CSV table of C-alpha atoms and ligand atoms in Angstrom, one decimal:
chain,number,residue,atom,x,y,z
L,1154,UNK,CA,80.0,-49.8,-85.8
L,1155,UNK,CA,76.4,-49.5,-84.6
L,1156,UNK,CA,74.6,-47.7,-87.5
L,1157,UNK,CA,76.1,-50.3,-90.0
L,1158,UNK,CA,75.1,-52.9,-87.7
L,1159,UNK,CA,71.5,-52.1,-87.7
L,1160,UNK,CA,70.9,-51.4,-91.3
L,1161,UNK,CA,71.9,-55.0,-92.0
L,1162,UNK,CA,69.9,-56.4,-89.3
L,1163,UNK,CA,67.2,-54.3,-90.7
L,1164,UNK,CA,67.7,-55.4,-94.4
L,1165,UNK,CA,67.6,-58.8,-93.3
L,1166,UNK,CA,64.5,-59.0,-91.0
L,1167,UNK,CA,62.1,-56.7,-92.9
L,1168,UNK,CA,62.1,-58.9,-96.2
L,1169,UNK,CA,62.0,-62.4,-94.0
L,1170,UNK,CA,58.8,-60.6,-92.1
L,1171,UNK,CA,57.5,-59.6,-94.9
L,1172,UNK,CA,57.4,-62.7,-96.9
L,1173,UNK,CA,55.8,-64.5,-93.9
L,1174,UNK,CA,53.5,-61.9,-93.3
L,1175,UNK,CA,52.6,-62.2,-97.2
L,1176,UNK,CA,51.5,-65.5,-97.0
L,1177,UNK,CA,48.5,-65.3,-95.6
L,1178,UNK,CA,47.1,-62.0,-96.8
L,1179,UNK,CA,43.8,-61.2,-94.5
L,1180,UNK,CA,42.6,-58.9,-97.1
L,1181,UNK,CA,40.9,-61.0,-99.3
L,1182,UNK,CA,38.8,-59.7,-102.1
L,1183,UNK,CA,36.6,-62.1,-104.7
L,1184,UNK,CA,33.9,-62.0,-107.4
L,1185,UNK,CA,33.1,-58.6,-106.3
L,1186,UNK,CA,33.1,-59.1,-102.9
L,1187,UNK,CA,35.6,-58.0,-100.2
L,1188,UNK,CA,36.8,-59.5,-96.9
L,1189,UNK,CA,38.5,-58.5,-94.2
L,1190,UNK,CA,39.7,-61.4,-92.1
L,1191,UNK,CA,42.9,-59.4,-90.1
L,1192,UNK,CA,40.7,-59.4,-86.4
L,1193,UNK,CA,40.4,-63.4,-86.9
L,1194,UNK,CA,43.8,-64.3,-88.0
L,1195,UNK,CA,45.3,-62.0,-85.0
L,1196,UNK,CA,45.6,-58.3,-87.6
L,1197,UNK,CA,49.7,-58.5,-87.4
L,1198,UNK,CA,50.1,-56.7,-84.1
L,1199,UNK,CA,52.3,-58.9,-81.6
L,1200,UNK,CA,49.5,-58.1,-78.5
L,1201,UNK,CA,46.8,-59.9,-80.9
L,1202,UNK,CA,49.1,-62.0,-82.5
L,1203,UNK,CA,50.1,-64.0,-79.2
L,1204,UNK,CA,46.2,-64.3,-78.1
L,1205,UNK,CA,45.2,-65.4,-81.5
L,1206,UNK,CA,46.5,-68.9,-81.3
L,1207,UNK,CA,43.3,-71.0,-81.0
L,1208,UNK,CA,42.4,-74.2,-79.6
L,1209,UNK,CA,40.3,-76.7,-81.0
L,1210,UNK,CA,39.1,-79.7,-79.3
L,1211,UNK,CA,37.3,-83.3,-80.4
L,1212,UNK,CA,36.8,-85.4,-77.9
L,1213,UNK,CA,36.2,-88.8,-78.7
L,1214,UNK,CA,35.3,-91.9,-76.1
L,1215,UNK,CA,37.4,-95.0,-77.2
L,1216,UNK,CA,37.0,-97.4,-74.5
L,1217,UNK,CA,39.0,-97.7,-72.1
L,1218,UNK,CA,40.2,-94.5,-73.3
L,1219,UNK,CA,39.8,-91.7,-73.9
L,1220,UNK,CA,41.3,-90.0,-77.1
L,1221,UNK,CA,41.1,-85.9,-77.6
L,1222,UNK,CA,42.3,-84.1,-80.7
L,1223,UNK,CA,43.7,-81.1,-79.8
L,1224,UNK,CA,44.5,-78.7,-82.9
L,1225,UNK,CA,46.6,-75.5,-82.0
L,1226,UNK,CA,45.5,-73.3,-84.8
L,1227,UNK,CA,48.0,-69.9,-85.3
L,1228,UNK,CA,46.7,-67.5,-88.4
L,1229,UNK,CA,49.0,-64.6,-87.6
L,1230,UNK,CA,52.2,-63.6,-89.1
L,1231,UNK,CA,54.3,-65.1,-86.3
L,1232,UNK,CA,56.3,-67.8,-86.1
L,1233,UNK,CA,53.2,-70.4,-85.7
L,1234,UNK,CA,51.7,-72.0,-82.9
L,1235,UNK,CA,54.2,-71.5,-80.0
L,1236,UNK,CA,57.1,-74.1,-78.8
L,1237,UNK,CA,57.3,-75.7,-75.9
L,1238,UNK,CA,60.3,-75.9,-74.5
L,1239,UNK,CA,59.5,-78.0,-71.8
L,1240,UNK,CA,58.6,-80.5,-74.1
L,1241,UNK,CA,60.6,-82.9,-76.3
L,1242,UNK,CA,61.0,-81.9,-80.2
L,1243,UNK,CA,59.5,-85.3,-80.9
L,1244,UNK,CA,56.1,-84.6,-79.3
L,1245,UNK,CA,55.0,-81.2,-80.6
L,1246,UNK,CA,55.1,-79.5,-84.4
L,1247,UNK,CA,58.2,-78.4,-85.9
L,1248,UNK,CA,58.6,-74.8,-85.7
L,1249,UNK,CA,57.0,-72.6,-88.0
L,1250,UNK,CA,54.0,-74.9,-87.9
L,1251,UNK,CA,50.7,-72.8,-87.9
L,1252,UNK,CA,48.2,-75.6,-87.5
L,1253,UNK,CA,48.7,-78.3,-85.0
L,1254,UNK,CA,46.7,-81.7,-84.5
L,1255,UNK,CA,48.1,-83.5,-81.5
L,1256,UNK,CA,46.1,-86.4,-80.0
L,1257,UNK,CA,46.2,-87.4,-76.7
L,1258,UNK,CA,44.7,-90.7,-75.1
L,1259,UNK,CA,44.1,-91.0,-71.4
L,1260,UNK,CA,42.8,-93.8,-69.1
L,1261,UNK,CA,39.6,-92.7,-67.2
L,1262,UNK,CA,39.9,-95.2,-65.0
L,1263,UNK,CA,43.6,-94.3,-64.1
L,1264,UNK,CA,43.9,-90.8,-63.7
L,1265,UNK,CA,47.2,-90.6,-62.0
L,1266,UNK,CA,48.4,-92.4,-65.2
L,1267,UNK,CA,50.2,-88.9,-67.9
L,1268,UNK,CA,48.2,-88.7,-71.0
L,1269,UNK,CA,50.3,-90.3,-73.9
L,1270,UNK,CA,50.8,-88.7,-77.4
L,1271,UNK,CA,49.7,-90.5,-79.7
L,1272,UNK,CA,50.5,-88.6,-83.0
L,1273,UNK,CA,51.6,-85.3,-83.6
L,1274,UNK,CA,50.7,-83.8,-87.0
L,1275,UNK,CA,51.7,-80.8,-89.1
L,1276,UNK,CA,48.9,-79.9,-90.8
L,1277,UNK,CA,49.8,-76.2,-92.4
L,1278,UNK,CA,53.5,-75.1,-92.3
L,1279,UNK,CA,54.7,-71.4,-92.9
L,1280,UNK,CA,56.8,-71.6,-95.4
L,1281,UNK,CA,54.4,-74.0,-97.7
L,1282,UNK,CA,50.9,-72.4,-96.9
L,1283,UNK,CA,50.1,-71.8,-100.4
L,1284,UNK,CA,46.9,-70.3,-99.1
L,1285,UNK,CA,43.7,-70.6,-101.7
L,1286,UNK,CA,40.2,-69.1,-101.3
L,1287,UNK,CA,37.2,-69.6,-103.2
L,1288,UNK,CA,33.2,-69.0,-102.8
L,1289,UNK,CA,31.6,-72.0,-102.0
L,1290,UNK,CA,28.1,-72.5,-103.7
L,1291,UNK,CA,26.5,-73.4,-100.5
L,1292,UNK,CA,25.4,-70.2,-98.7
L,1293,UNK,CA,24.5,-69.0,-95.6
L,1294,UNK,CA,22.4,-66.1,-94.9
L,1295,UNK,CA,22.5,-64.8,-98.7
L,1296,UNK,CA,25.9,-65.0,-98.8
L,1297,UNK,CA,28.4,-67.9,-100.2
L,1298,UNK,CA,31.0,-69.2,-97.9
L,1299,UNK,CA,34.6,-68.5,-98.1
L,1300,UNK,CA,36.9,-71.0,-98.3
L,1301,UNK,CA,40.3,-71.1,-97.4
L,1302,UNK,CA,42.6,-73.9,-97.7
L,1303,UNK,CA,46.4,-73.8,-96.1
L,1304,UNK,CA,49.0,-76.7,-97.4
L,1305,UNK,CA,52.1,-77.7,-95.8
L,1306,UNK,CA,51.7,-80.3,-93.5
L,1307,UNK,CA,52.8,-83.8,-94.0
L,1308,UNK,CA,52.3,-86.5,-91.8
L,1309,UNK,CA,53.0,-90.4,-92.9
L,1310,UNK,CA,54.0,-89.7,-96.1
L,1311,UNK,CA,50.2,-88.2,-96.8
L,1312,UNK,CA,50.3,-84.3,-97.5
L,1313,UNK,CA,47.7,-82.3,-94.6
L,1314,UNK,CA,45.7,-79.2,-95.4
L,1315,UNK,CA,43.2,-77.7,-93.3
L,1316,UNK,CA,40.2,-75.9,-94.7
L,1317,UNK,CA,38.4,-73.2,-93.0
L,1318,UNK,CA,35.2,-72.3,-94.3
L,1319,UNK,CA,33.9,-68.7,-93.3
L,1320,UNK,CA,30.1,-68.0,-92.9
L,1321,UNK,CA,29.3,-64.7,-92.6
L,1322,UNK,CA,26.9,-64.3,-89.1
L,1323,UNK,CA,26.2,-61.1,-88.1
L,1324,UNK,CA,25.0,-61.7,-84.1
L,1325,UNK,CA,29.0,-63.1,-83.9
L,1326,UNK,CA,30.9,-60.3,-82.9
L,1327,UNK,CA,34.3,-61.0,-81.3
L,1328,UNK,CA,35.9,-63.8,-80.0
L,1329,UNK,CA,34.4,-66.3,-82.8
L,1330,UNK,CA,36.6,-69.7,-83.2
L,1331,UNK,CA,36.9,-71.8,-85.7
L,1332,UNK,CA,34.6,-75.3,-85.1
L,1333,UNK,CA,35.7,-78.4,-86.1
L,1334,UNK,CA,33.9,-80.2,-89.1
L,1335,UNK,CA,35.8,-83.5,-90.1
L,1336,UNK,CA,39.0,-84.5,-90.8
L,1337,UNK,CA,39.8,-87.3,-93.5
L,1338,UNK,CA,42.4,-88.1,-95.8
L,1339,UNK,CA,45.2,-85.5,-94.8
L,1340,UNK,CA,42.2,-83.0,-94.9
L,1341,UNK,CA,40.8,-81.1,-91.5
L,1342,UNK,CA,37.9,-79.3,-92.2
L,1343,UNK,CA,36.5,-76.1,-89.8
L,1344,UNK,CA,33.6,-73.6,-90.2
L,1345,UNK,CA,34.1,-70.5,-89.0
L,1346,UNK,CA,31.2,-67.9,-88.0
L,1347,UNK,CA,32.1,-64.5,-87.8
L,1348,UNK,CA,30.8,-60.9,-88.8
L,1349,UNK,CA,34.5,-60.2,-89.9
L,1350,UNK,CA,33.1,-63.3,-92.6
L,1351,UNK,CA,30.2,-60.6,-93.6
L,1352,UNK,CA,32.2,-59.2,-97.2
L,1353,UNK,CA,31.7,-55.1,-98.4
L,1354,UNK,CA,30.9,-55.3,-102.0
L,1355,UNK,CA,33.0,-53.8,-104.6
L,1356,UNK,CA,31.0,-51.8,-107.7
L,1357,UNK,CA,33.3,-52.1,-110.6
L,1358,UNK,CA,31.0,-54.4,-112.7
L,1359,UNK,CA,33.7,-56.1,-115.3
L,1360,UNK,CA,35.7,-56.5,-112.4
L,1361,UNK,CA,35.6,-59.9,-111.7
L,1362,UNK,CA,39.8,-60.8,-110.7
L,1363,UNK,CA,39.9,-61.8,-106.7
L,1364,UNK,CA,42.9,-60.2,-105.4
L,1365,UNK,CA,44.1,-62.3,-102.4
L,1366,UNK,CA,45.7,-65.2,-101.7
L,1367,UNK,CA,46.7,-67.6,-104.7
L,1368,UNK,CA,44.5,-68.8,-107.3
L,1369,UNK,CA,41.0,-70.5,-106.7
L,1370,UNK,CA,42.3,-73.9,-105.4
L,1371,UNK,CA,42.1,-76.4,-108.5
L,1372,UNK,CA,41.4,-79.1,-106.2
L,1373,UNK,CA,38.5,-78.9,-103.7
L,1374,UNK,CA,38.9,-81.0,-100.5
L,1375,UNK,CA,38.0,-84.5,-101.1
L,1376,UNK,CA,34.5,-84.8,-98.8
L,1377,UNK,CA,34.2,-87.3,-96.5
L,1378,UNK,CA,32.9,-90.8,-97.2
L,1379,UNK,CA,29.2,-90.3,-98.0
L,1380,UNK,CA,27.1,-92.1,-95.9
L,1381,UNK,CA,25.7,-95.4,-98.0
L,1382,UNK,CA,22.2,-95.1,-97.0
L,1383,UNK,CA,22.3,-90.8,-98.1
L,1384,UNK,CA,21.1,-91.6,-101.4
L,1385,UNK,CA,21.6,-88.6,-103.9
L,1386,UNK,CA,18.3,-86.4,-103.8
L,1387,UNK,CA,16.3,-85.5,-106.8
L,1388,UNK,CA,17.8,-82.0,-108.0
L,1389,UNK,CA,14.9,-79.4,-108.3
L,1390,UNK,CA,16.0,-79.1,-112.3
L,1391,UNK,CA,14.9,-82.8,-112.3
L,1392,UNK,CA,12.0,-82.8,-111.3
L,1393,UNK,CA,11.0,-79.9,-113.6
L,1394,UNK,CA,11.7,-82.1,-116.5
L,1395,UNK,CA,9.8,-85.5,-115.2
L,1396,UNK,CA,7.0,-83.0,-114.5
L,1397,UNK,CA,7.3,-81.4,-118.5
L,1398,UNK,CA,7.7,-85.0,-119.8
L,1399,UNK,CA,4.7,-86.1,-117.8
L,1400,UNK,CA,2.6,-82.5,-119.1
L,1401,UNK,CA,4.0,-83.7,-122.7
L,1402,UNK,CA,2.9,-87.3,-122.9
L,1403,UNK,CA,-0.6,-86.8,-121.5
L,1404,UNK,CA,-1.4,-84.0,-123.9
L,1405,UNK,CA,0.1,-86.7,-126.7
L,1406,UNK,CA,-2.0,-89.0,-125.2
L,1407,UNK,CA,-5.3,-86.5,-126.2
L,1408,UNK,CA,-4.3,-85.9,-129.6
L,1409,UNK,CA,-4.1,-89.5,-129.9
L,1410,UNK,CA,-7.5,-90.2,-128.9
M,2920,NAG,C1,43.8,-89.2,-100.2
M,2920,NAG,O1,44.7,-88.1,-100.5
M,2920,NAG,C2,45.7,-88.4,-101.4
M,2920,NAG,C3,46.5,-87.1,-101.5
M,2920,NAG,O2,47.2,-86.9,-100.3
M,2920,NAG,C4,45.1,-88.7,-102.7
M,2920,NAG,O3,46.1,-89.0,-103.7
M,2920,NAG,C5,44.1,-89.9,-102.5
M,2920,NAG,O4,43.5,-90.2,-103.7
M,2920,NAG,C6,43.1,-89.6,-101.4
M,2920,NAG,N1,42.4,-90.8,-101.2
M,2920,NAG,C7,41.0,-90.9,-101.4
M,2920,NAG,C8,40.4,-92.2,-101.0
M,2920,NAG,O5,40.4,-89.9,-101.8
């Protein structure tokens, strides 16, 4: 029978939605700030949904080659970045994988040669986002910026997240796109500029819980390898007290004399 039919299809594909569309909540509010991130991850609507799977490019010269990383970046409640079925399983992301590095190497000098795959990495799966935010302390603009971290991936034995870091920009009005940062250790880092990044603020002053996804993450992504020579600056606080030790000693100095 039809009717009975339907009810368990529907009792079957509304929780399974659900929960997907639950792990990545675009509503995200914090220390007394609110965000609404639905137009960047693609809102939940199919139409946006299939136009909101990014692309990402590096391009890196590695002579005689020449190596792009690719990143196929789906936020919306669908099934991830989309299969190709013209492709073998082997050379793209499992299903359900929302945030795709592939990296490609091609031979300038031979262009009728196909670009080989070199790797194909999962970086944030579905099922194992485990999506974090937190407020950065760097700002931009008078505001902090927003962090997000999605889990999942795993690649060599060496668990992938990717980070997106939202900066709230006023003059960036639609059709923003995440830009790559680095990518080290199983972490891939983007900034992302958008106005939908600007947060409302919320006036209940003893109100500080963040309703949104998870818990602020416990571990912040390793940064990459500092640069040697970038030797750690004199903090402002520092040099405040060199200046009062300084102030103190030459007014000791006096007394002495
Ligand atoms: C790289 O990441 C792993 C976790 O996947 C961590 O255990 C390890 O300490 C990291 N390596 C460095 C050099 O930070």
């Amino acid at each position: 029978m039809r009717p009975w039919y339907s009810v368990t299809f529907l009792l079957l594909i509304v929780p399974f939605s659900q929960a997907i569309a639950a792990g990545l909540p675009c509503k995200i509010s914090i220390r007394k700030r609110r965000y609404n991130l639905c137009p960047l991850f693609g809102g939940g609507s199919q139409e946006q949904a299939s136009s909101n799977v990014y692309s990402v490019m590096r391009d890196e010269t590695t002579p005689p080659t020449h190596t792009r990383y690719h990143y196929a970046i789906s936020l919306s409640a669908a099934d991830g970045v989309p299969w190709d079925n013209t492709l073998p399983a082997d050379l793209q992301c499992p299903r359900g994988t929302w945030i795709c590095l592939t990296v490609i190497n091609t031979r300038p000098n031979h262009p009728s040669e196909p670009e080989r795959i070199l790797s194909v990495v999962p970086v944030s799966k579905g099922d194992e986002l485990d999506p974090k935010v937190k407020l950065l302390d760097e700002e931009v603009g008078g505001n902090p910026i927003l962090q997000l971290v999605l889990h999942g991936g795993q690649y060599m034995n060496q668990k992938q997240k990717a980070v997106f870091q939202f900066s709230c920009d006023r003059s960036e009005l639609e059709g923003t796109i995440p830009n790559y940062l680095w990518n080290w250790n199983g972490t891939h880092t983007f900034t992302w500029a958008s106005q939908y990044a600007c947060p409302s603020f919320i006036d209940t002053p003893d109100d500080d819980d963040k309703k949104g996804p998870g818990d602020p993450d416990p571990d912040p992504p390793e940064n990459p390898p500092i640069d040697e020579d970038d030797g750690e600056s004199l903090s402002h606080g520092h040099r405040t007290e060199i200046w009062m030790w300084f102030f103190l000693c030459s007014l000791f100095t006096c007394v002495v004399l």
